Coordinates of N, CA, C and O in Angstrom, one line a residue:
X1 N -6.0 -9.1 -9.2 CA -5.2 -8.8 -10.7 C -6.3 -8.7 -11.6 O -7.4 -8.8 -11.5
X2 N -6.1 -8.6 -13.0 CA -7.1 -8.1 -14.0 C -8.3 -9.4 -14.4 O -9.4 -9.4 -14.2
X3 N -7.4 -10.5 -14.4 CA -7.9 -11.7 -14.4 C -8.7 -12.2 -13.6 O -9.3 -13.2 -13.7
X4 N -8.4 -11.3 -12.3 CA -9.6 -12.3 -11.2 C -8.7 -13.4 -10.6 O -9.0 -13.8 -9.6
X5 N -7.5 -13.4 -10.6 CA -6.6 -14.2 -9.8 C -5.4 -14.1 -9.4 O -5.2 -12.6 -9.6
X6 N -5.0 -14.5 -8.2 CA -4.1 -14.2 -7.7 C -2.7 -15.1 -7.1 O -2.9 -16.7 -7.4
X7 N -1.8 -15.5 -6.9 CA -0.9 -16.0 -6.3 C -1.5 -17.1 -5.1 O -1.9 -16.9 -4.5
X8 N -1.3 -18.3 -5.3 CA -2.0 -19.4 -4.1 C -1.6 -19.4 -3.3 O -0.2 -19.0 -2.7
X9 N -2.3 -19.5 -2.3 CA -1.9 -19.5 -0.4 C -2.0 -18.2 0.0 O -1.1 -17.9 0.9
X10 N -2.4 -16.9 -1.1 CA -2.2 -15.9 -0.6 C -3.4 -15.5 0.4 O -4.8 -15.9 0.3
X11 N -3.6 -15.2 2.1 CA -4.6 -15.2 2.6 C -5.2 -13.5 2.1 O -5.0 -12.4 2.4
X12 N -6.3 -13.3 1.5 CA -6.8 -11.7 1.2 C -7.8 -11.3 2.6 O -7.1 -10.0 2.3
X13 N -7.9 -11.8 3.2 CA -7.6 -10.9 4.7 C -6.5 -10.2 5.4 O -6.6 -9.2 5.8
X14 N -5.3 -11.1 5.4 CA -4.6 -10.4 6.0 C -4.0 -9.1 4.9 O -3.4 -8.3 5.5
X15 N -4.1 -9.6 3.9 CA -3.6 -8.4 2.3 C -4.2 -7.4 2.6 O -3.9 -5.8 2.3
X16 N -5.8 -7.0 2.6 CA -6.5 -6.2 3.1 C -6.5 -5.6 4.5 O -6.4 -4.0 4.3
X17 N -6.0 -6.3 5.6 CA -5.5 -5.6 6.5 C -4.0 -4.9 6.6 O -4.2 -3.6 6.9
X18 N -3.0 -5.6 5.6 CA -2.2 -4.8 5.8 C -2.3 -3.5 4.7 O -1.9 -2.3 5.0
X19 N -3.3 -3.5 3.8 CA -3.6 -2.0 3.3 C -4.2 -1.3 3.7 O -3.8 0.1 3.7
X20 N -5.4 -2.1 4.7 CA -6.0 -0.6 5.4 C -4.6 0.1 6.1 O -5.1 1.4 6.5
X21 N -3.9 -0.8 7.1 CA -2.9 -0.3 7.6 C -1.8 0.4 7.2 O -1.6 2.3 7.8
X22 N -1.5 0.1 5.4 CA -0.6 1.4 4.9 C -1.0 2.5 4.7 O -0.5 3.4 5.0
X23 N -2.6 2.5 4.5 CA -3.1 3.7 4.1 C -3.4 4.4 5.0 O -3.0 5.6 5.2
X24 N -3.5 4.5 6.7 CA -3.5 5.0 7.7 C -2.2 5.7 8.1 O -2.3 6.4 8.3
X25 N -1.5 4.7 8.0 CA -0.3 4.8 8.5 C 0.2 6.4 7.2 O 0.8 7.1 8.0
X26 N 0.0 6.1 6.3 CA 0.7 7.2 5.2 C -0.2 8.4 5.4 O 0.6 9.2 5.4
X27 N -1.0 8.3 5.2 CA -2.4 9.3 5.6 C -1.9 10.3 6.9 O -1.6 11.4 7.0
X28 N -1.5 9.6 7.8 CA -0.6 9.9 9.3 C 0.5 10.6 9.0 O 0.9 11.6 9.6
X29 N 1.4 10.2 8.1 CA 2.6 10.9 7.7 C 2.1 12.0 7.4 O 3.2 13.2 7.6
X30 N 1.2 12.4 6.2 CA 1.2 13.6 5.9 C 0.8 14.3 6.7 O 0.6 15.6 6.8
X31 N -0.2 14.3 7.6 CA -0.6 14.9 8.8 C 0.2 15.4 9.8 O 0.4 16.8 10.2
X32 N 1.2 14.5 10.1 CA 2.0 15.0 10.7 C 3.7 15.9 10.1 O 4.1 16.8 10.8
X33 N 3.9 15.5 9.2 CA 4.8 16.4 8.1 C 4.3 16.8 6.8 O 4.9 16.1 5.9
X34 N 4.0 17.3 6.6 CA 3.1 17.5 4.9 C 4.0 17.8 3.9 O 4.1 17.9 3.1
X35 N 4.9 18.9 4.3 CA 5.9 19.6 3.9 C 7.3 18.0 2.9 O 7.5 18.2 1.6
X36 N 7.4 17.1 4.1 CA 8.3 16.3 3.5 C 7.5 14.5 3.2 O 8.1 14.0 2.4
X37 N 6.1 14.6 3.5 CA 5.4 13.4 3.0 C 5.2 13.5 1.2 O 4.1 14.3 1.0
X38 N 5.8 12.5 0.6 CA 5.4 12.6 -0.7 C 4.6 11.4 -0.6 O 4.9 10.0 -1.3
X39 N 3.1 11.4 -0.9 CA 2.4 10.4 -0.6 C 2.2 9.7 -1.7 O 2.0 8.6 -2.0
X40 N 2.2 10.6 -2.9 CA 2.3 9.5 -4.3 C 3.5 8.3 -4.6 O 3.0 7.7 -5.0
X41 N 4.5 9.1 -3.9 CA 5.5 8.0 -4.2 C 5.8 7.4 -2.6 O 5.7 6.0 -3.6
X42 N 5.0 7.4 -2.2 CA 4.8 6.3 -1.1 C 3.8 5.6 -1.6 O 3.9 3.9 -1.1
X43 N 2.4 5.6 -2.1 CA 1.3 4.8 -2.3 C 2.0 4.0 -4.0 O 2.0 2.5 -3.8
X44 N 2.8 4.6 -4.5 CA 3.2 3.9 -5.9 C 4.2 3.1 -5.2 O 4.4 1.6 -5.4
X45 N 4.9 2.7 -4.3 CA 5.8 2.0 -4.1 C 4.7 1.0 -3.5 O 5.6 -0.5 -3.3
X46 N 4.0 1.3 -2.0 CA 3.5 0.0 -1.4 C 2.6 -0.8 -2.6 O 2.4 -1.7 -2.8
X47 N 2.0 0.0 -3.5 CA 1.0 -1.0 -4.5 C 1.9 -1.7 -5.3 O 1.4 -2.5 -5.9
X48 N 2.8 -0.6 -5.4 CA 3.8 -2.0 -6.9 C 4.4 -3.1 -5.9 O 4.6 -4.1 -6.9
X49 N 4.8 -2.9 -4.8 CA 4.6 -4.3 -3.9 C 3.7 -5.5 -3.8 O 4.2 -6.3 -4.3
X50 N 2.9 -4.9 -3.7 CA 1.5 -5.6 -3.4 C 0.9 -6.2 -4.7 O 0.9 -6.8 -4.9
X51 N 1.4 -5.5 -5.9 CA 1.2 -5.8 -6.9 C 2.1 -6.9 -7.3 O 1.8 -8.4 -8.0
X52 N 3.1 -7.3 -6.8 CA 4.0 -8.1 -7.4 C 3.5 -9.2 -6.2 O 3.8 -10.6 -6.9
X53 N 3.6 -9.0 -5.1 CA 3.0 -10.1 -4.4 C 1.7 -10.9 -4.6 O 1.7 -12.0 -4.5
X54 N 0.8 -10.3 -5.3 CA -0.2 -10.6 -5.8 C -0.1 -12.0 -7.2 O -1.1 -12.4 -7.2
X55 N 0.6 -11.5 -8.1 CA 1.1 -11.9 -8.9 C 1.3 -14.2 -8.9 O 1.8 -14.1 -8.2
X56 N 0.4 -14.5 -10.0 CA 0.5 -15.7 -9.5 C 1.4 -16.8 -10.4 O 2.5 -15.8 -10.9

């Protein structure tokens, strides 16, 4: 978050792992089907959800 705080009880190691897994998976989808993979929309949805989970 901009203020450097996140929701209490959030495990940053788990969040980092989830983010890394998402990035790998999203790019794999793009490689497998570039015509149908809307990477911008997929990233936007994931990171909006992550931002909502981080809010204190």
